[in-house]
Coordinates of C-alpha atoms and ligand atoms in Angstrom, one line a residue:
Chain A
M856 CA 0.0 0.0 0.0
S857 CA 1.3 3.3 -1.0
D858 CA 1.8 5.9 1.8
H859 CA -0.3 8.3 -0.2
I860 CA -4.0 8.0 0.8
V861 CA -5.1 10.6 -1.8
V862 CA -3.6 10.9 -5.2
A863 CA -5.3 13.3 -7.7
R864 CA -4.1 14.3 -11.1
D865 CA -5.5 16.9 -13.3
L866 CA -9.0 16.8 -11.7
V867 CA -11.6 18.7 -13.6
K868 CA -15.1 19.2 -12.5
T869 CA -17.6 21.4 -14.2
Y870 CA -21.2 22.2 -13.4
E871 CA -24.2 23.4 -15.5
N872 CA -23.0 21.6 -18.6
G873 CA -19.6 23.0 -18.4
R874 CA -20.5 26.7 -17.9
T875 CA -19.0 26.5 -14.3
R876 CA -15.6 25.1 -13.9
A877 CA -15.4 24.4 -10.3
L878 CA -12.1 22.4 -10.5
D879 CA -9.8 23.2 -13.4
G880 CA -7.0 20.6 -13.2
V881 CA -6.1 20.0 -9.5
T882 CA -3.1 17.7 -8.9
L883 CA -2.2 16.8 -5.3
E884 CA -1.1 14.0 -3.0
I885 CA -2.0 13.5 0.6
R886 CA -0.1 11.2 3.0
R887 CA -1.7 8.6 5.1
G888 CA -2.3 10.1 8.7
E889 CA -1.7 13.6 7.6
F890 CA -3.8 16.7 8.7
V891 CA -4.2 18.9 5.6
A892 CA -6.1 22.2 5.5
I893 CA -7.6 23.2 2.1
C894 CA -8.2 26.8 2.0
G895 CA -9.2 29.5 -0.3
P896 CA -11.8 32.2 -0.9
S897 CA -15.5 31.4 -1.3
G898 CA -16.4 29.8 -4.6
S899 CA -12.8 28.6 -5.3
G900 CA -13.8 25.0 -5.3
K901 CA -12.8 23.7 -1.9
S902 CA -16.1 21.9 -1.2
T903 CA -16.1 20.4 -4.8
L904 CA -12.6 19.0 -4.2
L905 CA -13.7 17.6 -0.8
N906 CA -16.8 16.1 -2.3
L907 CA -14.8 14.4 -5.0
I908 CA -12.3 12.9 -2.5
G909 CA -15.2 11.7 -0.5
A910 CA -17.0 10.2 -3.6
L911 CA -20.1 12.2 -3.2
D912 CA -19.6 13.2 -6.8
K913 CA -17.5 12.1 -9.8
P914 CA -14.7 14.1 -11.5
D915 CA -15.3 14.9 -15.2
S916 CA -11.7 13.9 -16.0
G917 CA -8.3 13.4 -14.4
E918 CA -7.4 10.6 -12.1
L919 CA -8.4 10.2 -8.4
Y920 CA -7.2 7.5 -6.1
V921 CA -8.5 7.5 -2.5
A922 CA -7.6 4.9 0.1
G923 CA -6.8 2.4 -2.6
E924 CA -9.9 3.0 -4.6
D925 CA -10.0 4.2 -8.1
L926 CA -12.8 6.8 -7.9
M927 CA -12.7 7.7 -11.5
R928 CA -13.3 4.2 -12.8
S929 CA -15.3 2.6 -9.9
P930 CA -18.8 1.9 -11.2
G931 CA -22.0 2.8 -9.1
D932 CA -22.4 5.3 -6.5
L933 CA -19.7 4.3 -4.1
A934 CA -21.9 4.2 -0.9
H935 CA -19.9 1.4 0.4
F936 CA -16.8 3.3 -0.1
R937 CA -18.2 6.2 1.9
A938 CA -19.5 4.0 4.5
R939 CA -16.2 2.2 5.1
K940 CA -13.4 4.6 4.3
V941 CA -14.8 8.1 4.9
G942 CA -16.2 10.1 7.8
F943 CA -17.8 13.5 6.8
I944 CA -18.4 16.5 9.0
F945 CA -20.2 19.5 7.6
Q946 CA -20.6 23.2 8.7
L947 CA -24.2 23.1 9.5
H948 CA -27.3 20.9 10.0
N949 CA -25.0 17.8 10.2
L950 CA -27.5 16.0 12.5
I951 CA -31.0 14.6 12.2
P952 CA -33.0 16.7 14.6
S953 CA -35.5 14.0 15.7
L954 CA -32.9 11.6 16.8
T955 CA -30.8 11.7 20.0
A956 CA -27.1 12.3 19.9
L957 CA -26.4 8.7 20.2
E958 CA -28.8 7.7 17.5
N959 CA -27.2 10.3 15.2
V960 CA -23.8 8.8 15.9
L961 CA -25.3 5.4 15.0
I962 CA -26.8 6.5 11.7
P963 CA -23.8 5.4 9.5
T964 CA -24.0 2.0 11.0
L965 CA -27.5 1.5 9.8
G966 CA -26.7 2.4 6.3
A967 CA -24.5 0.0 4.3
S968 CA -23.1 -3.3 4.8
P969 CA -19.6 -4.2 3.5
P970 CA -19.9 -5.6 0.0
S971 CA -18.5 -8.8 1.3
P972 CA -18.8 -11.4 2.7
L973 CA -21.9 -12.1 0.8
L974 CA -23.7 -13.8 3.6
K975 CA -23.5 -10.8 5.9
R976 CA -24.8 -8.7 3.1
A977 CA -27.7 -11.0 2.4
G978 CA -28.6 -10.9 6.1
R979 CA -28.7 -7.2 6.3
F980 CA -30.1 -6.2 2.9
P981 CA -32.2 -4.1 2.6
F982 CA -34.0 -4.2 5.9
P983 CA -31.8 -4.7 9.1
L984 CA -34.9 -4.4 11.1
G985 CA -33.9 -5.5 14.4
E986 CA -30.3 -4.4 14.2
G987 CA -28.6 -1.7 16.1
L988 CA -29.4 -1.5 19.8
G989 CA -27.1 -3.3 22.1
D990 CA -24.6 -4.6 19.5
R991 CA -21.1 -3.6 19.0
S992 CA -21.8 -0.4 17.0
D993 CA -23.8 0.8 20.1
A994 CA -21.0 0.3 22.5
R995 CA -18.7 2.0 20.0
A996 CA -21.0 5.0 19.6
R997 CA -21.1 5.3 23.4
E998 CA -17.5 5.2 23.6
L999 CA -17.0 7.8 21.0
L1000 CA -19.5 10.2 22.6
E1001 CA -17.6 9.8 25.9
R1002 CA -14.4 10.6 24.1
V1003 CA -15.9 13.8 22.6
G1004 CA -17.0 14.6 26.1
L1005 CA -20.7 14.1 25.5
G1006 CA -21.2 10.9 27.5
D1007 CA -23.8 12.5 29.7
K1008 CA -25.7 14.0 26.8
A1009 CA -26.1 10.9 24.7
H1010 CA -29.9 11.1 24.9
R1011 CA -30.3 14.7 24.1
R1012 CA -31.6 15.8 20.6
P1013 CA -29.7 18.3 18.6
P1014 CA -32.0 21.2 19.4
E1015 CA -31.2 20.7 23.0
L1016 CA -27.4 20.9 22.3
S1017 CA -25.1 23.8 21.7
G1018 CA -23.5 24.5 18.4
G1019 CA -20.1 23.2 19.7
E1020 CA -21.8 20.1 21.1
R1021 CA -23.6 19.4 17.9
Q1022 CA -20.3 19.6 16.0
R1023 CA -18.8 17.2 18.6
V1024 CA -21.6 14.7 17.9
A1025 CA -20.8 15.1 14.1
V1026 CA -17.2 14.2 15.0
A1027 CA -18.2 11.2 16.8
R1028 CA -20.4 10.2 14.0
A1029 CA -17.7 10.6 11.4
L1030 CA -15.6 8.1 13.3
V1031 CA -18.1 5.5 14.2
N1032 CA -17.3 3.3 11.1
N1033 CA -13.6 3.5 11.7
P1034 CA -12.8 5.4 8.5
E1035 CA -9.4 6.0 7.0
I1036 CA -10.2 9.6 6.1
V1037 CA -12.2 12.3 7.9
L1038 CA -13.4 15.0 5.6
A1039 CA -14.5 18.2 7.4
D1040 CA -16.0 21.1 5.4
E1041 CA -15.7 24.2 7.6
P1042 CA -16.6 22.2 10.6
T1043 CA -16.1 25.3 12.8
G1044 CA -17.4 27.8 10.4
N1045 CA -20.4 28.6 12.5
L1046 CA -18.9 28.6 16.1
D1047 CA -17.5 31.3 18.2
S1048 CA -13.6 31.3 18.5
E1049 CA -13.5 29.7 21.9
T1050 CA -15.8 26.7 20.8
E1051 CA -13.9 26.6 17.5
K1052 CA -10.6 26.1 19.3
H1053 CA -12.1 23.4 21.4
V1054 CA -13.5 21.4 18.4
L1055 CA -10.3 21.8 16.5
K1056 CA -8.2 20.6 19.4
L1057 CA -10.6 17.6 19.7
L1058 CA -10.3 16.9 16.0
K1059 CA -6.6 17.0 16.0
E1060 CA -6.3 14.8 19.0
L1061 CA -8.5 12.2 17.5
Q1062 CA -6.6 12.3 14.2
T1063 CA -3.3 11.6 15.9
E1064 CA -4.8 9.2 18.4
R1065 CA -6.5 7.1 15.8
G1066 CA -4.1 7.7 12.9
V1067 CA -6.7 8.9 10.5
T1068 CA -6.1 11.3 7.7
L1069 CA -7.9 14.6 8.2
I1070 CA -8.7 16.9 5.4
L1071 CA -10.2 20.1 6.6
V1072 CA -11.7 22.9 4.4
T1073 CA -11.6 26.3 5.7
H1074 CA -11.1 29.9 4.5
D1075 CA -9.8 31.1 7.9
P1076 CA -6.0 31.4 8.0
R1077 CA -5.9 30.8 11.7
V1078 CA -7.8 27.5 11.4
A1079 CA -5.5 26.5 8.5
Q1080 CA -2.4 27.1 10.5
T1081 CA -3.3 24.3 12.9
A1082 CA -2.8 21.7 10.1
D1083 CA 0.4 19.9 9.2
R1084 CA 0.1 21.3 5.6
V1085 CA -2.0 23.8 3.7
I1086 CA -3.2 23.4 0.2
E1087 CA -4.7 26.6 -1.3
I1088 CA -7.3 26.6 -4.0
L1089 CA -8.0 29.5 -6.3
D1090 CA -10.4 29.5 -9.1
G1091 CA -10.3 25.7 -9.2
R1092 CA -6.6 25.3 -9.2
V1093 CA -3.8 24.7 -6.6
T1094 CA -1.8 27.8 -5.9
T1095 CA 1.1 28.7 -3.6
P1096 CA -0.4 28.6 -0.2
L1097 CA -0.7 32.1 1.3
C1098 CA -3.5 31.7 3.9
G1099 CA -1.3 29.4 6.1
R1100 CA 1.3 32.1 6.7
Chain B
M426 CA -31.8 1.9 17.4
S427 CA -33.1 -0.2 14.7
F428 CA -34.1 0.5 11.1
L429 CA -37.7 -0.1 12.0
G430 CA -37.3 2.2 15.1
L431 CA -36.1 4.9 12.7
I432 CA -39.1 4.5 10.4
L433 CA -41.5 4.9 13.4
K434 CA -39.5 7.8 14.7
N435 CA -39.8 9.6 11.3
L436 CA -43.5 9.0 11.3
W437 CA -43.9 10.2 15.0
R438 CA -41.9 13.3 14.1
H439 CA -44.9 14.7 12.0
R440 CA -47.4 12.9 14.0
I441 CA -50.4 15.1 12.9
R442 CA -49.5 14.6 9.2
S443 CA -49.1 10.9 9.8
L444 CA -52.3 10.7 11.6
L445 CA -54.2 12.5 8.8
A446 CA -52.8 10.0 6.3
I447 CA -53.8 7.1 8.5
T448 CA -57.1 8.5 9.0
G449 CA -57.7 8.8 5.4
I450 CA -56.7 5.3 4.6
S451 CA -58.4 3.8 7.6
L452 CA -61.8 5.3 6.7
G453 CA -61.6 3.4 3.5
I454 CA -60.4 0.3 5.2
A455 CA -63.3 0.6 7.8
T456 CA -65.8 0.9 5.0
I457 CA -64.4 -2.3 3.3
I458 CA -64.6 -4.2 6.6
A459 CA -68.1 -3.0 7.5
L460 CA -69.6 -3.5 4.1
G461 CA -67.8 -6.8 3.6
A462 CA -68.9 -8.2 6.9
I463 CA -72.5 -7.0 6.5
A464 CA -72.5 -8.4 2.9
D465 CA -71.0 -11.6 4.1
G466 CA -73.7 -11.9 6.8
M467 CA -76.5 -11.3 4.4
E468 CA -75.1 -13.6 1.9
Q469 CA -74.9 -16.5 4.5
N470 CA -78.3 -15.8 5.7
L471 CA -79.9 -15.8 2.3
I472 CA -78.0 -18.9 1.4
A473 CA -79.2 -20.6 4.5
T474 CA -82.7 -19.3 4.1
L475 CA -83.0 -20.8 0.6
R476 CA -81.3 -24.1 1.4
S477 CA -82.1 -25.3 4.7
G478 CA -83.5 -28.4 6.4
K479 CA -83.4 -31.7 4.8
A480 CA -83.5 -30.7 1.1
D481 CA -80.8 -32.0 -1.1
F482 CA -80.8 -28.9 -3.3
S483 CA -83.0 -26.0 -4.3
I484 CA -84.0 -24.7 -7.7
G485 CA -84.1 -21.0 -8.4
Q486 CA -84.6 -18.8 -11.5
A487 CA -81.5 -18.7 -13.7
H488 CA -79.9 -15.3 -13.9
A489 CA -82.2 -13.6 -11.3
P490 CA -80.7 -10.3 -10.2
M491 CA -81.2 -11.0 -6.6
I492 CA -82.3 -14.2 -4.8
V493 CA -85.6 -12.7 -3.4
L494 CA -86.5 -11.7 -6.9
S495 CA -86.2 -15.2 -8.3
S496 CA -89.5 -16.2 -9.8
V497 CA -90.2 -19.9 -10.6
P498 CA -93.7 -20.8 -12.0
E499 CA -95.5 -23.3 -9.7
A500 CA -96.1 -25.5 -12.7
R501 CA -92.4 -26.4 -12.7
L502 CA -92.9 -27.8 -9.1
Y503 CA -95.5 -30.2 -10.2
E504 CA -93.5 -31.4 -13.1
I505 CA -90.4 -32.0 -11.0
A506 CA -92.3 -33.6 -8.3
R507 CA -93.5 -36.3 -10.7
W508 CA -90.0 -37.4 -11.6
P509 CA -89.3 -40.9 -10.2
E510 CA -86.0 -39.9 -8.7
V511 CA -87.5 -37.0 -6.7
G512 CA -88.8 -38.1 -3.2
Q513 CA -90.3 -34.8 -2.4
A514 CA -90.4 -31.3 -3.9
V515 CA -92.0 -28.4 -2.2
G516 CA -92.3 -24.7 -3.2
A517 CA -91.6 -21.6 -1.2
L518 CA -92.3 -18.0 -1.9
V519 CA -90.2 -15.3 -0.3
A520 CA -91.3 -11.8 0.0
F521 CA -91.1 -8.8 2.2
A522 CA -94.4 -7.8 3.9
S523 CA -95.4 -4.9 6.0
F524 CA -95.6 -5.7 9.8
P525 CA -96.4 -3.3 12.6
G526 CA -93.2 -1.2 12.8
N527 CA -91.4 -2.9 10.0
P528 CA -92.4 -2.5 6.3
Y529 CA -89.9 -4.9 5.1
F530 CA -90.5 -8.1 7.1
L531 CA -89.1 -11.2 5.6
T532 CA -92.1 -13.5 5.0
M533 CA -92.1 -17.0 3.6
G534 CA -95.0 -18.7 2.0
I535 CA -94.7 -22.4 2.7
E536 CA -97.1 -25.3 3.2
P537 CA -97.0 -27.3 6.5
E538 CA -96.0 -30.4 4.5
A539 CA -92.8 -28.5 3.6
F540 CA -91.8 -27.7 7.2
E541 CA -89.5 -30.8 7.4
L542 CA -87.8 -30.2 4.2
G543 CA -87.4 -26.5 5.0
G544 CA -86.0 -27.3 8.4
V545 CA -88.8 -25.6 10.3
T546 CA -89.3 -26.7 14.0
L547 CA -92.4 -25.7 15.8
L548 CA -91.6 -24.3 19.4
A549 CA -95.1 -23.4 20.4
G550 CA -98.6 -23.5 19.1
R551 CA -99.5 -25.5 16.0
P552 CA -99.0 -25.5 12.3
F553 CA -101.5 -24.0 9.8
S554 CA -104.7 -25.6 9.6
K555 CA -105.9 -27.0 6.2
N556 CA -106.7 -24.2 3.7
A557 CA -106.2 -21.5 6.3
E558 CA -105.8 -18.0 4.8
D559 CA -105.4 -16.0 7.8
E560 CA -102.9 -17.8 10.0
V561 CA -99.3 -16.9 10.6
L562 CA -96.2 -18.5 12.4
L563 CA -93.6 -16.2 13.8
G564 CA -90.0 -17.0 14.1
K565 CA -88.7 -17.0 17.6
I566 CA -86.8 -13.8 17.2
A567 CA -89.7 -12.0 15.5
A568 CA -92.1 -13.1 18.2
N569 CA -89.7 -11.6 20.6
T570 CA -89.3 -8.2 19.0
L571 CA -93.0 -8.0 18.1
A572 CA -93.9 -9.1 21.7
L573 CA -96.7 -11.6 20.0
K574 CA -97.6 -15.1 21.1
P575 CA -100.0 -17.7 19.9
G576 CA -103.5 -16.5 20.0
D577 CA -102.6 -12.8 19.2
S578 CA -103.5 -11.2 16.0
V579 CA -101.3 -9.1 13.8
E580 CA -101.8 -6.9 10.8
I581 CA -99.8 -8.0 7.7
D582 CA -100.0 -5.8 4.7
L583 CA -103.2 -4.2 6.1
K584 CA -104.8 -7.7 6.5
K585 CA -105.5 -9.4 9.8
F586 CA -103.8 -12.6 10.7
R587 CA -103.8 -14.8 13.7
V588 CA -100.6 -16.1 15.2
V589 CA -100.9 -19.8 15.6
G590 CA -97.4 -20.8 16.6
I591 CA -93.7 -20.0 17.0
Y592 CA -91.0 -21.7 15.0
E593 CA -87.3 -21.9 14.8
T594 CA -84.9 -22.8 11.9
G595 CA -81.6 -21.8 13.5
N596 CA -81.1 -19.2 10.8
L597 CA -81.2 -15.6 12.1
L598 CA -82.8 -14.2 9.1
E599 CA -85.6 -16.7 9.0
D600 CA -86.1 -16.7 12.8
G601 CA -86.6 -13.0 12.5
G602 CA -89.3 -13.5 9.8
A603 CA -92.6 -15.1 9.6
L604 CA -94.2 -18.0 7.8
L605 CA -97.6 -17.8 5.9
P606 CA -99.5 -20.5 4.1
L607 CA -98.2 -20.5 0.6
R608 CA -101.6 -19.5 -0.9
A609 CA -102.1 -16.7 1.6
L610 CA -98.8 -15.1 0.8
Q611 CA -99.3 -15.6 -3.0
G612 CA -102.7 -13.9 -2.5
L613 CA -101.2 -11.1 -0.3
K614 CA -98.6 -10.3 -2.8
N615 CA -100.7 -10.9 -5.8
R616 CA -98.3 -13.4 -7.2
P617 CA -100.5 -16.5 -7.8
S618 CA -98.8 -19.6 -8.9
E619 CA -95.4 -18.1 -8.3
L620 CA -92.6 -19.4 -6.3
T621 CA -89.1 -18.2 -5.3
V622 CA -87.5 -21.6 -4.9
I623 CA -88.3 -25.2 -5.1
L624 CA -86.7 -27.5 -2.4
V625 CA -86.0 -31.0 -3.6
R626 CA -85.2 -34.2 -1.8
V627 CA -83.9 -36.9 -3.9
N628 CA -85.0 -40.6 -3.5
E629 CA -82.6 -43.1 -2.1
G630 CA -80.7 -44.9 -4.8
F631 CA -80.4 -41.8 -7.0
S632 CA -77.6 -39.4 -7.3
V633 CA -78.2 -35.8 -6.3
E634 CA -75.8 -34.7 -9.0
A635 CA -77.8 -36.6 -11.7
V636 CA -81.1 -34.9 -10.6
M637 CA -79.4 -31.5 -10.6
A638 CA -78.0 -32.2 -14.0
R639 CA -81.5 -33.1 -15.3
V640 CA -82.9 -29.9 -14.0
E641 CA -80.2 -28.0 -15.7
R642 CA -80.8 -29.9 -18.9
E643 CA -84.5 -29.7 -19.1
Y644 CA -84.9 -26.1 -17.9
E645 CA -81.8 -24.6 -19.5
G646 CA -81.9 -20.9 -19.4
S647 CA -84.8 -20.7 -17.1
L648 CA -84.0 -22.6 -13.8
I649 CA -80.9 -23.5 -12.1
P650 CA -80.1 -26.0 -9.4
L651 CA -78.2 -24.7 -6.5
R652 CA -76.4 -26.6 -3.8
S653 CA -73.5 -24.6 -2.4
A654 CA -72.7 -21.2 -1.3
E655 CA -70.5 -20.6 -4.4
E656 CA -73.4 -21.5 -6.6
F657 CA -75.4 -18.9 -5.1
N658 CA -72.8 -16.4 -5.4
R659 CA -72.1 -17.3 -9.0
N660 CA -75.8 -17.2 -9.9
Y661 CA -77.2 -14.3 -8.2
Q662 CA -76.0 -11.0 -9.4
S663 CA -76.8 -9.0 -6.4
L664 CA -74.3 -10.7 -4.4
R665 CA -71.9 -10.2 -7.3
L666 CA -72.8 -6.6 -7.2
V667 CA -72.2 -6.4 -3.5
R668 CA -68.8 -8.0 -4.1
A669 CA -68.0 -5.7 -7.0
G670 CA -69.0 -2.8 -4.9
S671 CA -66.7 -3.8 -2.1
W672 CA -64.0 -4.2 -4.7
L673 CA -64.8 -0.8 -6.0
V674 CA -64.6 0.9 -2.6
S675 CA -61.2 -1.0 -2.2
L676 CA -60.0 0.4 -5.5
L677 CA -61.1 3.9 -4.5
A678 CA -59.5 3.6 -1.2
L679 CA -56.4 2.5 -2.9
V680 CA -56.4 5.4 -5.4
I681 CA -57.5 8.1 -2.9
G682 CA -55.5 6.7 0.1
G683 CA -52.5 6.3 -2.3
I684 CA -52.7 9.8 -3.4
G685 CA -52.9 10.9 0.2
V686 CA -50.0 8.9 1.2
M687 CA -47.9 10.0 -1.9
N688 CA -48.7 13.6 -0.9
T689 CA -47.5 13.1 2.6
M690 CA -44.5 11.2 1.7
I691 CA -43.4 13.7 -1.1
M692 CA -43.7 16.5 1.4
S693 CA -41.8 14.6 3.9
V694 CA -39.0 13.6 1.5
F695 CA -38.8 17.2 0.1
E696 CA -38.5 18.6 3.8
R697 CA -35.8 16.1 4.5
T698 CA -33.7 16.7 1.4
R699 CA -30.6 17.6 3.3
E700 CA -31.0 14.9 5.8
I701 CA -31.3 12.4 3.0
G702 CA -28.1 13.9 1.6
I703 CA -26.4 13.3 4.8
L704 CA -27.6 9.8 5.0
R705 CA -26.1 9.1 1.6
A706 CA -22.9 10.9 2.5
V707 CA -22.4 8.7 5.6
G708 CA -22.7 5.7 3.3
W709 CA -26.3 4.8 2.9
R710 CA -26.9 3.2 -0.3
R711 CA -29.8 4.1 -2.6
V712 CA -31.8 1.0 -1.8
R713 CA -31.5 1.7 1.9
V714 CA -32.9 5.2 1.5
L715 CA -35.5 3.7 -0.8
A716 CA -36.3 1.1 1.9
L717 CA -36.5 3.8 4.6
I718 CA -39.1 5.8 2.6
M719 CA -41.1 2.8 1.5
G720 CA -40.8 1.5 5.1
E721 CA -42.4 4.7 6.4
S722 CA -45.1 4.5 3.8
L723 CA -45.9 0.9 4.4
A724 CA -45.9 1.6 8.0
L725 CA -48.6 4.2 7.4
G726 CA -50.6 1.6 5.6
A727 CA -50.2 -1.0 8.3
L728 CA -51.2 1.4 11.1
A729 CA -54.3 2.4 9.0
A730 CA -55.1 -1.2 8.6
F731 CA -55.4 -1.7 12.3
V732 CA -57.3 1.5 12.9
G733 CA -59.6 0.9 9.9
T734 CA -60.3 -2.8 10.9
F735 CA -61.3 -1.6 14.4
L736 CA -63.4 1.3 13.0
G737 CA -65.1 -1.1 10.5
W738 CA -65.8 -3.7 13.1
S739 CA -67.3 -1.1 15.5
G740 CA -69.3 0.4 12.6
A741 CA -70.8 -2.9 11.6
R742 CA -71.6 -3.7 15.2
A743 CA -73.3 -0.4 15.7
V744 CA -75.5 -1.2 12.7
T745 CA -76.6 -4.5 14.1
L746 CA -77.6 -2.6 17.2
L747 CA -80.2 -0.4 15.3
P748 CA -83.6 -1.7 16.1
Q749 CA -84.8 -1.6 12.5
V750 CA -82.3 -4.2 11.5
R751 CA -81.9 -6.2 14.6
G752 CA -82.1 -9.9 13.7
L753 CA -81.8 -9.1 9.9
I754 CA -78.1 -8.3 9.8
S755 CA -75.4 -10.3 11.5
P756 CA -72.1 -9.3 10.1
V757 CA -69.7 -12.2 9.4
Y758 CA -66.0 -11.5 9.8
A759 CA -64.4 -13.8 7.5
P760 CA -60.5 -14.1 7.6
D761 CA -60.3 -13.1 3.9
L762 CA -62.0 -9.9 4.7
F763 CA -59.3 -9.0 7.1
A764 CA -56.7 -10.2 4.7
Q765 CA -58.3 -8.1 1.9
A766 CA -58.2 -5.0 4.2
L767 CA -54.7 -5.6 5.2
I768 CA -53.5 -6.1 1.5
I769 CA -55.4 -3.0 0.4
A770 CA -53.9 -0.9 3.2
L771 CA -50.4 -2.2 2.5
G772 CA -51.1 -1.6 -1.3
V773 CA -52.0 2.0 -0.5
G774 CA -48.7 2.3 1.2
L775 CA -46.9 0.7 -1.6
V776 CA -48.5 2.7 -4.3
G777 CA -48.1 5.9 -2.3
G778 CA -44.6 5.3 -1.4
L779 CA -43.1 4.2 -4.7
Y780 CA -42.6 7.6 -6.3
P781 CA -41.5 9.5 -3.2
A782 CA -39.1 6.6 -2.3
Y783 CA -37.7 6.7 -5.9
R784 CA -37.2 10.5 -5.7
A785 CA -35.6 10.2 -2.3
S786 CA -33.1 7.5 -3.5
H787 CA -32.2 9.6 -6.4
I788 CA -31.4 12.7 -4.4
S789 CA -27.8 13.7 -5.2
P790 CA -25.8 13.9 -2.0
Q791 CA -23.6 16.6 -3.4
E792 CA -26.5 18.9 -4.3
A793 CA -28.6 18.1 -1.2
L794 CA -25.7 19.2 1.0
R795 CA -25.4 22.5 -0.8
Y796 CA -28.7 23.7 0.5
E797 CA -28.9 24.8 4.0
Ligands
ATP1424 N1 -24.2 21.5 -7.8 C1 -23.7 22.7 -8.4 N2 -24.3 23.1 -9.4 C2 -23.9 24.3 -9.9 N3 -22.8 24.9 -9.7 C3 -22.1 24.4 -8.5 C4 -22.6 23.2 -8.0 N4 -21.7 22.9 -6.9 C5 -20.7 23.9 -6.9 N5 -21.0 24.8 -8.0 C6 -20.2 26.0 -8.3 O1 -18.9 25.6 -8.3 C7 -18.0 26.6 -7.9 C8 -17.2 26.0 -6.6 O2 -18.0 25.9 -5.6 P1 -17.6 25.2 -4.1 O3 -18.9 24.9 -3.4 O4 -16.6 24.1 -4.4 O5 -16.9 26.5 -3.6 P2 -16.2 26.7 -2.1 O6 -14.8 26.9 -2.3 O7 -16.5 25.5 -1.3 O8 -16.9 27.9 -1.6 P3 -17.4 28.4 -0.1 O9 -16.2 28.7 0.6 O10 -18.3 29.5 -0.4 O11 -18.1 27.2 0.4 C9 -19.0 27.8 -7.4 O12 -19.0 28.7 -8.5 C10 -20.2 27.1 -7.2 O13 -21.3 28.0 -7.5
MG1425 MG1 -17.7 25.1 0.5

């Protein structure tokens, strides 16, 4: 296995039948276990790049390998890839408001089964009706909630949690399936600077502790500075990083 | 938390909306259950009415729209009674007559010789006397509701009759009615020489099937021999109409309920666009999203099946408590009726859920996550 978890060459992504060129030939490599910040002004293509890495969308052209998967050529919608390899954290409305913190953390475990072994798939497909409560994922979800400091709030619903607490639930959810990469799109964009620091510290700790690769999108230079490396995007291309300085 | 738990939580989240959808479907289901149970009850009663006692089979008019509208010329009775294989053949006229407090009283015209074949047992009093024109026997339920006993007199279709006895056949409809001498009823209804059915007992040593086949052959197109419940159903259009009506209601319930569920589910999917985007982002496959929405929709149907069954059952019960129909209607709750209701309710869920579920499963996570 190569020590690069993300390899992108000449990635192009357009929207609206080519009228919007969101990514215009992005080439980059990210090492396993690295903490990389992607920064750049609004509309520069940061989220687009993150979504391609997380297989939420497909590039128009170029090459993209993530965690051993050829995302350019893999058929289908790659839900299994997202379930097993990736954890997502978004800026806002990450959580399902009607579910408790614990249930929100468990959501990824209800979603997809690994493509093999076949038997396991047959058993869970497509209605794992009785599954969930009391099994291993439940214990893992509780442990993660403890780890992000919300052990005592496991049964609260998002409206009863503060913004920072909600993002910590999202962090726990991103880790519940033991992903290789965590992709965070402005995870602290809506928090005050105190809470922001706290959540960033937590993310960084977990990244080191669990050896996951963390790719964090931000347009805030102070946030970018906390990363091992900064990649700057401007008009859909990688440029010399300025925001990390 | 399980997948099923998630489905129920999602419905609970918009409980008013879910409740409205459930109410809509369950009213349809209730109608199906109530109509069906009452129709089944009436059907069984009619079947028993016209084929009771010791008769091997009965003969009615072919293609009559309704069994009480069957009309058989009395002359046929004398022809058939002469067949060597026929042990006994008797005629009965069934009509509705006006009794005090009930203008549609089930009244059967039958001669005393036919009591045994018709399964009539006397509980009190005596049978009609020879050539009596003004005597009536009351079924035990009828005697009870009308508060009459042998010796009393009663006005039937504005003519005075004397109650001479009380009988029982064990059939609710018959026991709630009255027996008149055949001639008397024919006169009262101005239907001389007319019968509703002929009851036939076949002599020992002859096959019932062969005699039935002979009836069919000799009176093809005018008379029909009937033995089983299914034969009644097949021959009598009214029961076919009731069945068709019940299926029509089912179909309407399916369409209206389906549209209601679809509307509910489309709204709910639309509101949850971002949420569904998140589900897809964290690795839910399309079919899992499809299953979630279909599950919600089917759960609405299943809940409506329970509520509707209860409502329909209570409704049919309430109808039987009405004094006007007491004794006339006894709903029959056949297992297939409940199965029919459950299938329809789930069908509504299925039909209503398909399109929203398809839409939900095709939400692009990338685009869904762009809108806050
Ligand atoms: N689904 C889409 N349809 C049309 N245009 C899109 C779509 N997604 C992104 N774009 C466009 O692509 C360009 C890059 O968008 P992107 O969201 O990647 O920017 P960003 O760097 O994340 O910006 P921000 O900091 O504001 O989040 C923008 O011009 C945006 O309008
Ligand atoms: Mg963005």
